[in-house]
JSON list of C-alpha atoms in Angstrom, two decimals:
[
{"chain": "A", "resi": 1, "resn": "MET", "atom": "CA", "xyz": [162.87, 264.60, 80.12]},
{"chain": "A", "resi": 2, "resn": "ILE", "atom": "CA", "xyz": [161.87, 266.98, 82.84]},
{"chain": "A", "resi": 3, "resn": "ASN", "atom": "CA", "xyz": [161.03, 269.76, 80.38]},
{"chain": "A", "resi": 4, "resn": "THR", "atom": "CA", "xyz": [158.66, 267.55, 78.39]},
{"chain": "A", "resi": 5, "resn": "VAL", "atom": "CA", "xyz": [156.87, 266.46, 81.57]},
{"chain": "A", "resi": 6, "resn": "LEU", "atom": "CA", "xyz": [156.45, 270.07, 82.71]},
{"chain": "A", "resi": 7, "resn": "ASN", "atom": "CA", "xyz": [155.17, 271.14, 79.28]},
{"chain": "A", "resi": 8, "resn": "ILE", "atom": "CA", "xyz": [152.64, 268.30, 79.26]},
{"chain": "A", "resi": 9, "resn": "ILE", "atom": "CA", "xyz": [151.46, 269.37, 82.72]},
{"chain": "A", "resi": 10, "resn": "VAL", "atom": "CA", "xyz": [151.05, 273.00, 81.60]},
{"chain": "A", "resi": 11, "resn": "VAL", "atom": "CA", "xyz": [148.98, 271.96, 78.56]},
{"chain": "A", "resi": 12, "resn": "GLY", "atom": "CA", "xyz": [146.86, 269.73, 80.80]},
{"chain": "A", "resi": 13, "resn": "LEU", "atom": "CA", "xyz": [146.27, 272.54, 83.27]},
{"chain": "A", "resi": 14, "resn": "ILE", "atom": "CA", "xyz": [145.10, 274.83, 80.46]},
{"chain": "A", "resi": 15, "resn": "LEU", "atom": "CA", "xyz": [142.68, 272.13, 79.26]},
{"chain": "A", "resi": 16, "resn": "PHE", "atom": "CA", "xyz": [141.34, 271.69, 82.82]},
{"chain": "A", "resi": 17, "resn": "SER", "atom": "CA", "xyz": [140.81, 275.44, 83.08]},
{"chain": "A", "resi": 18, "resn": "LEU", "atom": "CA", "xyz": [138.78, 275.32, 79.86]},
{"chain": "A", "resi": 19, "resn": "LEU", "atom": "CA", "xyz": [136.64, 272.49, 81.26]},
{"chain": "A", "resi": 20, "resn": "ALA", "atom": "CA", "xyz": [136.10, 274.52, 84.43]},
{"chain": "A", "resi": 21, "resn": "ILE", "atom": "CA", "xyz": [135.06, 277.48, 82.26]},
{"chain": "A", "resi": 22, "resn": "ILE", "atom": "CA", "xyz": [132.46, 275.20, 80.64]},
{"chain": "A", "resi": 23, "resn": "ARG", "atom": "CA", "xyz": [131.12, 274.39, 84.11]},
{"chain": "A", "resi": 24, "resn": "ALA", "atom": "CA", "xyz": [131.12, 278.07, 85.07]},
{"chain": "A", "resi": 25, "resn": "TYR", "atom": "CA", "xyz": [129.16, 278.90, 81.91]},
{"chain": "A", "resi": 26, "resn": "SER", "atom": "CA", "xyz": [126.50, 276.22, 82.31]},
{"chain": "A", "resi": 27, "resn": "GLY", "atom": "CA", "xyz": [126.34, 276.00, 86.11]},
{"chain": "A", "resi": 28, "resn": "PRO", "atom": "CA", "xyz": [122.77, 276.12, 87.39]},
{"chain": "A", "resi": 29, "resn": "THR", "atom": "CA", "xyz": [123.54, 278.11, 90.55]},
{"chain": "A", "resi": 30, "resn": "VAL", "atom": "CA", "xyz": [125.97, 280.87, 91.54]},
{"chain": "A", "resi": 31, "resn": "LEU", "atom": "CA", "xyz": [127.96, 278.59, 93.81]},
{"chain": "A", "resi": 32, "resn": "ASP", "atom": "CA", "xyz": [128.93, 276.29, 90.93]},
{"chain": "A", "resi": 33, "resn": "ARG", "atom": "CA", "xyz": [130.54, 279.31, 89.33]},
{"chain": "A", "resi": 34, "resn": "VAL", "atom": "CA", "xyz": [132.38, 280.14, 92.56]},
{"chain": "A", "resi": 35, "resn": "VAL", "atom": "CA", "xyz": [133.74, 276.57, 92.75]},
{"chain": "A", "resi": 36, "resn": "ALA", "atom": "CA", "xyz": [134.86, 276.68, 89.11]},
{"chain": "A", "resi": 37, "resn": "MET", "atom": "CA", "xyz": [136.58, 280.05, 89.71]},
{"chain": "A", "resi": 38, "resn": "ASN", "atom": "CA", "xyz": [138.44, 278.53, 92.66]},
{"chain": "A", "resi": 39, "resn": "VAL", "atom": "CA", "xyz": [139.74, 275.70, 90.45]},
{"chain": "A", "resi": 40, "resn": "ILE", "atom": "CA", "xyz": [140.85, 278.14, 87.74]},
{"chain": "A", "resi": 41, "resn": "THR", "atom": "CA", "xyz": [142.74, 280.19, 90.37]},
{"chain": "A", "resi": 42, "resn": "THR", "atom": "CA", "xyz": [144.63, 277.14, 91.62]},
{"chain": "A", "resi": 43, "resn": "ASN", "atom": "CA", "xyz": [145.51, 276.13, 88.06]},
{"chain": "A", "resi": 44, "resn": "VAL", "atom": "CA", "xyz": [146.81, 279.61, 87.26]},
{"chain": "A", "resi": 45, "resn": "VAL", "atom": "CA", "xyz": [149.05, 279.53, 90.36]},
{"chain": "A", "resi": 46, "resn": "LEU", "atom": "CA", "xyz": [150.51, 276.19, 89.24]},
{"chain": "A", "resi": 47, "resn": "ILE", "atom": "CA", "xyz": [151.07, 277.50, 85.70]},
{"chain": "A", "resi": 48, "resn": "ILE", "atom": "CA", "xyz": [152.93, 280.55, 87.06]},
{"chain": "A", "resi": 49, "resn": "LEU", "atom": "CA", "xyz": [155.18, 278.36, 89.22]},
{"chain": "A", "resi": 50, "resn": "ILE", "atom": "CA", "xyz": [155.99, 275.89, 86.42]},
{"chain": "A", "resi": 51, "resn": "PHE", "atom": "CA", "xyz": [156.81, 278.72, 84.01]},
{"chain": "A", "resi": 52, "resn": "SER", "atom": "CA", "xyz": [159.03, 280.32, 86.62]},
{"chain": "A", "resi": 53, "resn": "PHE", "atom": "CA", "xyz": [160.99, 277.08, 86.73]},
{"chain": "A", "resi": 54, "resn": "LEU", "atom": "CA", "xyz": [161.09, 276.61, 82.94]},
{"chain": "A", "resi": 55, "resn": "ASP", "atom": "CA", "xyz": [162.21, 280.19, 82.37]},
{"chain": "A", "resi": 56, "resn": "LYS", "atom": "CA", "xyz": [164.70, 280.15, 85.30]},
{"chain": "A", "resi": 57, "resn": "SER", "atom": "CA", "xyz": [163.27, 283.47, 86.53]},
{"chain": "A", "resi": 58, "resn": "PHE", "atom": "CA", "xyz": [162.36, 282.73, 90.12]},
{"chain": "A", "resi": 59, "resn": "TYR", "atom": "CA", "xyz": [160.94, 286.15, 90.96]},
{"chain": "A", "resi": 60, "resn": "TYR", "atom": "CA", "xyz": [157.54, 284.95, 89.72]},
{"chain": "A", "resi": 61, "resn": "ILE", "atom": "CA", "xyz": [157.16, 282.84, 92.87]},
{"chain": "A", "resi": 62, "resn": "ASP", "atom": "CA", "xyz": [156.32, 286.04, 94.76]},
{"chain": "A", "resi": 63, "resn": "VAL", "atom": "CA", "xyz": [153.74, 286.87, 92.09]},
{"chain": "A", "resi": 64, "resn": "ALA", "atom": "CA", "xyz": [152.10, 283.48, 92.66]},
{"chain": "A", "resi": 65, "resn": "PHE", "atom": "CA", "xyz": [152.05, 284.09, 96.42]},
{"chain": "A", "resi": 66, "resn": "VAL", "atom": "CA", "xyz": [150.29, 287.45, 96.05]},
{"chain": "A", "resi": 67, "resn": "PHE", "atom": "CA", "xyz": [147.88, 285.88, 93.56]},
{"chain": "A", "resi": 68, "resn": "VAL", "atom": "CA", "xyz": [146.87, 283.19, 96.09]},
{"chain": "A", "resi": 69, "resn": "LEU", "atom": "CA", "xyz": [146.12, 285.78, 98.78]},
{"chain": "A", "resi": 70, "resn": "GLY", "atom": "CA", "xyz": [144.17, 288.06, 96.41]},
{"chain": "A", "resi": 71, "resn": "ALA", "atom": "CA", "xyz": [142.05, 285.19, 95.14]},
{"chain": "A", "resi": 72, "resn": "PHE", "atom": "CA", "xyz": [141.27, 284.14, 98.72]},
{"chain": "A", "resi": 73, "resn": "ILE", "atom": "CA", "xyz": [140.07, 287.64, 99.64]},
{"chain": "A", "resi": 74, "resn": "GLY", "atom": "CA", "xyz": [137.99, 287.85, 96.45]},
{"chain": "A", "resi": 75, "resn": "THR", "atom": "CA", "xyz": [136.26, 284.54, 97.14]},
{"chain": "A", "resi": 76, "resn": "LEU", "atom": "CA", "xyz": [135.55, 285.59, 100.73]},
{"chain": "A", "resi": 77, "resn": "CYS", "atom": "CA", "xyz": [133.96, 288.86, 99.53]},
{"chain": "A", "resi": 78, "resn": "ILE", "atom": "CA", "xyz": [131.75, 287.04, 97.01]},
{"chain": "A", "resi": 79, "resn": "LEU", "atom": "CA", "xyz": [130.58, 284.55, 99.64]},
{"chain": "A", "resi": 80, "resn": "LYS", "atom": "CA", "xyz": [129.83, 287.28, 102.17]},
{"chain": "A", "resi": 81, "resn": "LEU", "atom": "CA", "xyz": [127.85, 289.19, 99.53]},
{"chain": "A", "resi": 82, "resn": "LEU", "atom": "CA", "xyz": [125.85, 286.05, 98.77]},
{"chain": "A", "resi": 83, "resn": "ARG", "atom": "CA", "xyz": [125.12, 285.31, 102.43]},
{"chain": "A", "resi": 84, "resn": "GLU", "atom": "CA", "xyz": [124.30, 288.74, 103.85]},
{"chain": "A", "resi": 85, "resn": "GLY", "atom": "CA", "xyz": [123.48, 290.93, 100.85]},
{"chain": "A", "resi": 86, "resn": "HIS", "atom": "CA", "xyz": [126.23, 293.47, 101.55]},
{"chain": "A", "resi": 87, "resn": "ILE", "atom": "CA", "xyz": [129.99, 293.32, 101.94]},
{"chain": "A", "resi": 88, "resn": "ILE", "atom": "CA", "xyz": [130.95, 295.93, 104.51]},
{"chain": "B", "resi": 1, "resn": "MET", "atom": "CA", "xyz": [169.40, 262.03, 88.55]},
{"chain": "B", "resi": 2, "resn": "VAL", "atom": "CA", "xyz": [167.45, 260.11, 91.16]},
{"chain": "B", "resi": 3, "resn": "LEU", "atom": "CA", "xyz": [165.92, 263.37, 92.35]},
{"chain": "B", "resi": 4, "resn": "GLN", "atom": "CA", "xyz": [164.58, 263.99, 88.84]},
{"chain": "B", "resi": 5, "resn": "TYR", "atom": "CA", "xyz": [162.77, 260.65, 88.82]},
{"chain": "B", "resi": 6, "resn": "VAL", "atom": "CA", "xyz": [161.29, 261.35, 92.25]},
{"chain": "B", "resi": 7, "resn": "ALA", "atom": "CA", "xyz": [160.16, 264.78, 91.00]},
{"chain": "B", "resi": 8, "resn": "VAL", "atom": "CA", "xyz": [158.57, 263.23, 87.89]},
{"chain": "B", "resi": 9, "resn": "PHE", "atom": "CA", "xyz": [156.72, 260.75, 90.11]},
{"chain": "B", "resi": 10, "resn": "PHE", "atom": "CA", "xyz": [155.31, 263.53, 92.28]},
{"chain": "B", "resi": 11, "resn": "LEU", "atom": "CA", "xyz": [154.42, 265.72, 89.29]},
{"chain": "B", "resi": 12, "resn": "LEU", "atom": "CA", "xyz": [152.55, 262.95, 87.47]},
{"chain": "B", "resi": 13, "resn": "GLY", "atom": "CA", "xyz": [150.77, 261.90, 90.68]},
{"chain": "B", "resi": 14, "resn": "GLY", "atom": "CA", "xyz": [149.55, 265.45, 91.21]},
{"chain": "B", "resi": 15, "resn": "PHE", "atom": "CA", "xyz": [148.49, 265.61, 87.58]},
{"chain": "B", "resi": 16, "resn": "PHE", "atom": "CA", "xyz": [146.41, 262.46, 88.03]},
{"chain": "B", "resi": 17, "resn": "PHE", "atom": "CA", "xyz": [144.62, 263.94, 91.05]},
{"chain": "B", "resi": 18, "resn": "LEU", "atom": "CA", "xyz": [143.92, 267.17, 89.15]},
{"chain": "B", "resi": 19, "resn": "ILE", "atom": "CA", "xyz": [142.39, 265.08, 86.31]},
{"chain": "B", "resi": 20, "resn": "VAL", "atom": "CA", "xyz": [140.14, 263.29, 88.80]},
{"chain": "B", "resi": 21, "resn": "GLY", "atom": "CA", "xyz": [139.02, 266.56, 90.38]},
{"chain": "B", "resi": 22, "resn": "VAL", "atom": "CA", "xyz": [138.07, 268.19, 87.08]},
{"chain": "B", "resi": 23, "resn": "ILE", "atom": "CA", "xyz": [136.21, 265.04, 85.91]},
{"chain": "B", "resi": 24, "resn": "GLY", "atom": "CA", "xyz": [134.27, 265.24, 89.17]},
{"chain": "B", "resi": 25, "resn": "LEU", "atom": "CA", "xyz": [133.52, 268.92, 88.52]},
{"chain": "B", "resi": 26, "resn": "ILE", "atom": "CA", "xyz": [132.10, 268.09, 85.09]},
{"chain": "B", "resi": 27, "resn": "ARG", "atom": "CA", "xyz": [130.24, 264.83, 85.80]},
{"chain": "B", "resi": 28, "resn": "LEU", "atom": "CA", "xyz": [128.73, 265.05, 89.30]},
{"chain": "B", "resi": 29, "resn": "PRO", "atom": "CA", "xyz": [125.11, 266.21, 89.59]},
{"chain": "B", "resi": 30, "resn": "ASP", "atom": "CA", "xyz": [125.08, 268.61, 92.53]},
{"chain": "B", "resi": 31, "resn": "VAL", "atom": "CA", "xyz": [126.83, 271.58, 94.16]},
{"chain": "B", "resi": 32, "resn": "TYR", "atom": "CA", "xyz": [127.70, 269.62, 97.29]},
{"chain": "B", "resi": 33, "resn": "THR", "atom": "CA", "xyz": [129.11, 266.62, 95.42]},
{"chain": "B", "resi": 34, "resn": "ARG", "atom": "CA", "xyz": [131.17, 268.89, 93.17]},
{"chain": "B", "resi": 35, "resn": "MET", "atom": "CA", "xyz": [132.67, 270.52, 96.23]},
{"chain": "B", "resi": 36, "resn": "HIS", "atom": "CA", "xyz": [133.28, 267.07, 97.70]},
{"chain": "B", "resi": 37, "resn": "ALA", "atom": "CA", "xyz": [135.28, 266.14, 94.60]},
{"chain": "B", "resi": 38, "resn": "LEU", "atom": "CA", "xyz": [137.25, 269.36, 94.36]},
{"chain": "B", "resi": 39, "resn": "GLY", "atom": "CA", "xyz": [137.98, 270.10, 98.02]},
{"chain": "B", "resi": 40, "resn": "LYS", "atom": "CA", "xyz": [140.10, 266.98, 98.29]},
{"chain": "B", "resi": 41, "resn": "CYS", "atom": "CA", "xyz": [141.48, 266.29, 94.82]},
{"chain": "B", "resi": 42, "resn": "ASP", "atom": "CA", "xyz": [142.51, 269.86, 94.09]},
{"chain": "B", "resi": 43, "resn": "THR", "atom": "CA", "xyz": [144.33, 270.29, 97.41]},
{"chain": "B", "resi": 44, "resn": "LEU", "atom": "CA", "xyz": [146.18, 266.98, 97.09]},
{"chain": "B", "resi": 45, "resn": "GLY", "atom": "CA", "xyz": [147.08, 267.51, 93.43]},
{"chain": "B", "resi": 46, "resn": "THR", "atom": "CA", "xyz": [148.39, 271.01, 94.03]},
{"chain": "B", "resi": 47, "resn": "GLY", "atom": "CA", "xyz": [150.42, 269.84, 97.02]},
{"chain": "B", "resi": 48, "resn": "MET", "atom": "CA", "xyz": [151.99, 267.00, 95.07]},
{"chain": "B", "resi": 49, "resn": "VAL", "atom": "CA", "xyz": [152.89, 269.20, 92.09]},
{"chain": "B", "resi": 50, "resn": "LEU", "atom": "CA", "xyz": [154.50, 271.71, 94.46]},
{"chain": "B", "resi": 51, "resn": "ILE", "atom": "CA", "xyz": [156.50, 268.94, 96.17]},
{"chain": "B", "resi": 52, "resn": "GLY", "atom": "CA", "xyz": [157.73, 267.84, 92.75]},
{"chain": "B", "resi": 53, "resn": "LEU", "atom": "CA", "xyz": [158.80, 271.41, 91.97]},
{"chain": "B", "resi": 54, "resn": "MET", "atom": "CA", "xyz": [160.63, 271.53, 95.31]},
{"chain": "B", "resi": 55, "resn": "PHE", "atom": "CA", "xyz": [162.76, 268.57, 94.23]},
{"chain": "B", "resi": 56, "resn": "LEU", "atom": "CA", "xyz": [163.63, 270.40, 91.02]},
{"chain": "B", "resi": 57, "resn": "VAL", "atom": "CA", "xyz": [164.42, 273.84, 92.45]},
{"chain": "B", "resi": 58, "resn": "GLN", "atom": "CA", "xyz": [167.65, 273.25, 94.35]},
{"chain": "B", "resi": 59, "resn": "ASP", "atom": "CA", "xyz": [167.89, 276.52, 96.23]},
{"chain": "B", "resi": 60, "resn": "VAL", "atom": "CA", "xyz": [167.03, 277.20, 99.85]},
{"chain": "B", "resi": 61, "resn": "THR", "atom": "CA", "xyz": [165.18, 280.50, 99.46]},
{"chain": "B", "resi": 62, "resn": "ASN", "atom": "CA", "xyz": [162.99, 279.29, 96.60]},
{"chain": "B", "resi": 63, "resn": "ILE", "atom": "CA", "xyz": [162.22, 276.04, 98.43]},
{"chain": "B", "resi": 64, "resn": "THR", "atom": "CA", "xyz": [161.14, 278.12, 101.44]},
{"chain": "B", "resi": 65, "resn": "LYS", "atom": "CA", "xyz": [158.84, 280.23, 99.28]},
{"chain": "B", "resi": 66, "resn": "LEU", "atom": "CA", "xyz": [157.34, 277.11, 97.72]},
{"chain": "B", "resi": 67, "resn": "ILE", "atom": "CA", "xyz": [156.73, 275.64, 101.18]},
{"chain": "B", "resi": 68, "resn": "LEU", "atom": "CA", "xyz": [154.98, 278.88, 102.15]},
{"chain": "B", "resi": 69, "resn": "ILE", "atom": "CA", "xyz": [152.76, 278.77, 99.05]},
{"chain": "B", "resi": 70, "resn": "MET", "atom": "CA", "xyz": [151.95, 275.10, 99.71]},
{"chain": "B", "resi": 71, "resn": "ALA", "atom": "CA", "xyz": [150.98, 275.85, 103.32]},
{"chain": "B", "resi": 72, "resn": "MET", "atom": "CA", "xyz": [148.78, 278.75, 102.13]},
{"chain": "B", "resi": 73, "resn": "ILE", "atom": "CA", "xyz": [146.98, 276.61, 99.54]},
{"chain": "B", "resi": 74, "resn": "ILE", "atom": "CA", "xyz": [146.55, 273.67, 101.93]},
{"chain": "B", "resi": 75, "resn": "THR", "atom": "CA", "xyz": [144.95, 275.94, 104.56]},
{"chain": "B", "resi": 76, "resn": "ILE", "atom": "CA", "xyz": [142.96, 278.19, 102.21]},
{"chain": "B", "resi": 77, "resn": "ASN", "atom": "CA", "xyz": [141.36, 275.58, 99.95]},
{"chain": "B", "resi": 78, "resn": "PRO", "atom": "CA", "xyz": [139.46, 273.60, 102.64]},
{"chain": "B", "resi": 79, "resn": "VAL", "atom": "CA", "xyz": [138.38, 276.85, 104.35]},
{"chain": "B", "resi": 80, "resn": "VAL", "atom": "CA", "xyz": [136.90, 278.18, 101.09]},
{"chain": "B", "resi": 81, "resn": "THR", "atom": "CA", "xyz": [135.22, 274.83, 100.41]},
{"chain": "B", "resi": 82, "resn": "HIS", "atom": "CA", "xyz": [133.67, 274.84, 103.88]},
{"chain": "B", "resi": 83, "resn": "LEU", "atom": "CA", "xyz": [132.39, 278.41, 103.43]},
{"chain": "B", "resi": 84, "resn": "ILE", "atom": "CA", "xyz": [130.89, 277.58, 100.01]},
{"chain": "B", "resi": 85, "resn": "ALA", "atom": "CA", "xyz": [129.11, 274.57, 101.52]},
{"chain": "B", "resi": 86, "resn": "LYS", "atom": "CA", "xyz": [127.77, 276.69, 104.41]},
{"chain": "B", "resi": 87, "resn": "THR", "atom": "CA", "xyz": [126.55, 279.39, 102.02]},
{"chain": "B", "resi": 88, "resn": "ALA", "atom": "CA", "xyz": [124.84, 276.82, 99.78]},
{"chain": "B", "resi": 89, "resn": "TYR", "atom": "CA", "xyz": [123.13, 275.24, 102.79]},
{"chain": "B", "resi": 90, "resn": "ASN", "atom": "CA", "xyz": [121.95, 278.58, 104.17]},
{"chain": "B", "resi": 91, "resn": "ARG", "atom": "CA", "xyz": [120.60, 279.68, 100.79]},
{"chain": "B", "resi": 92, "resn": "GLY", "atom": "CA", "xyz": [118.63, 276.44, 100.45]},
{"chain": "B", "resi": 93, "resn": "THR", "atom": "CA", "xyz": [120.28, 275.20, 97.28]},
{"chain": "B", "resi": 94, "resn": "PRO", "atom": "CA", "xyz": [118.39, 272.08, 96.14]},
{"chain": "B", "resi": 95, "resn": "MET", "atom": "CA", "xyz": [120.14, 268.73, 96.22]},
{"chain": "B", "resi": 96, "resn": "ALA", "atom": "CA", "xyz": [120.15, 266.10, 93.49]},
{"chain": "B", "resi": 97, "resn": "GLU", "atom": "CA", "xyz": [117.33, 263.59, 92.98]},
{"chain": "B", "resi": 98, "resn": "GLY", "atom": "CA", "xyz": [117.30, 260.77, 95.50]},
{"chain": "B", "resi": 99, "resn": "SER", "atom": "CA", "xyz": [119.59, 262.29, 98.13]},
{"chain": "B", "resi": 100, "resn": "PHE", "atom": "CA", "xyz": [118.46, 263.03, 101.66]},
{"chain": "B", "resi": 101, "resn": "LEU", "atom": "CA", "xyz": [119.66, 264.70, 104.87]},
{"chain": "B", "resi": 102, "resn": "ILE", "atom": "CA", "xyz": [120.46, 262.60, 107.91]},
{"chain": "B", "resi": 103, "resn": "ASN", "atom": "CA", "xyz": [120.86, 265.37, 110.50]},
{"chain": "B", "resi": 104, "resn": "ASP", "atom": "CA", "xyz": [119.32, 268.71, 109.55]},
{"chain": "B", "resi": 105, "resn": "TYR", "atom": "CA", "xyz": [121.11, 271.17, 111.81]},
{"chain": "B", "resi": 106, "resn": "VAL", "atom": "CA", "xyz": [119.24, 274.35, 110.82]},
{"chain": "B", "resi": 107, "resn": "ALA", "atom": "CA", "xyz": [115.81, 272.73, 111.10]},
{"chain": "B", "resi": 108, "resn": "SER", "atom": "CA", "xyz": [116.57, 271.39, 114.59]},
{"chain": "B", "resi": 109, "resn": "GLN", "atom": "CA", "xyz": [117.86, 274.79, 115.70]},
{"chain": "B", "resi": 110, "resn": "ARG", "atom": "CA", "xyz": [114.73, 276.50, 114.36]},
{"chain": "B", "resi": 111, "resn": "ARG", "atom": "CA", "xyz": [112.48, 273.99, 116.14]},
{"chain": "B", "resi": 112, "resn": "ARG", "atom": "CA", "xyz": [114.29, 274.49, 119.45]},
{"chain": "B", "resi": 113, "resn": "ARG", "atom": "CA", "xyz": [114.10, 278.29, 119.16]},
{"chain": "B", "resi": 114, "resn": "LYS", "atom": "CA", "xyz": [110.36, 278.11, 118.43]},
{"chain": "B", "resi": 115, "resn": "ARG", "atom": "CA", "xyz": [109.74, 275.90, 121.47]},
{"chain": "B", "resi": 116, "resn": "GLN", "atom": "CA", "xyz": [111.71, 278.26, 123.71]},
{"chain": "B", "resi": 117, "resn": "LEU", "atom": "CA", "xyz": [109.75, 281.24, 122.36]},
{"chain": "B", "resi": 118, "resn": "GLU", "atom": "CA", "xyz": [106.47, 279.49, 123.12]},
{"chain": "B", "resi": 119, "resn": "THR", "atom": "CA", "xyz": [107.50, 278.73, 126.70]},
{"chain": "B", "resi": 120, "resn": "ASN", "atom": "CA", "xyz": [108.58, 282.36, 127.20]},
{"chain": "B", "resi": 121, "resn": "LEU", "atom": "CA", "xyz": [105.28, 283.63, 125.82]},
{"chain": "B", "resi": 122, "resn": "SER", "atom": "CA", "xyz": [103.25, 281.33, 128.07]},
{"chain": "B", "resi": 123, "resn": "LYS", "atom": "CA", "xyz": [105.26, 282.49, 131.13]},
{"chain": "B", "resi": 124, "resn": "GLU", "atom": "CA", "xyz": [104.69, 286.15, 130.29]},
{"chain": "B", "resi": 125, "resn": "GLY", "atom": "CA", "xyz": [100.99, 285.53, 129.66]},
{"chain": "B", "resi": 126, "resn": "GLY", "atom": "CA", "xyz": [100.66, 283.86, 133.07]},
{"chain": "B", "resi": 127, "resn": "GLU", "atom": "CA", "xyz": [102.31, 286.80, 134.77]},
{"chain": "B", "resi": 128, "resn": "SER", "atom": "CA", "xyz": [100.16, 289.39, 133.02]},
{"chain": "B", "resi": 129, "resn": "GLN", "atom": "CA", "xyz": [96.92, 287.59, 133.97]},
{"chain": "B", "resi": 130, "resn": "THR", "atom": "CA", "xyz": [97.66, 287.74, 137.70]}
]
């Protein structure tokens, strides 16, 4: 039972990422694309965690943690570039 | 066995909130309303899915790591949403048709700075005439 539920959730997360890619393709401004990228990042973190449970290889939880921090720094750099025109 | 049902409840609840957030991302007309949909639904859905995984993973170290990831996401996601909203407001991104601002913070600040500059200029002019 639990495996079917987790598989359904993974397929749903992939579909939501595709919908967010549609929004990132047709977004009128840059900030729509930033928001869609944020959603895709969160979905990828959830997919990594669910696969680490399904595969019983729990070392991928550290990978998900590093991925969260890297995505946060990337979003901050993009927003600072948009506000001030330079990063450093 | 009871723990599995509790985990399924949390996982499907988080899945529902993720569905609502992505429908808001597709359907809503504006940058601000899209952030309004995603800043709440995505945080809550991710938190509920991670709580469901915590019921499944019955190991102390992995539960601790999952709690750490959940705390990171719950603090990072609203911060990023707030920064995106501030950037959109400073760049002057247009809003949807029919929406209006109640309290325009930047305009009031600019007006106050202009008035202060005028008073300073009049003071300096008075001093230079005498």
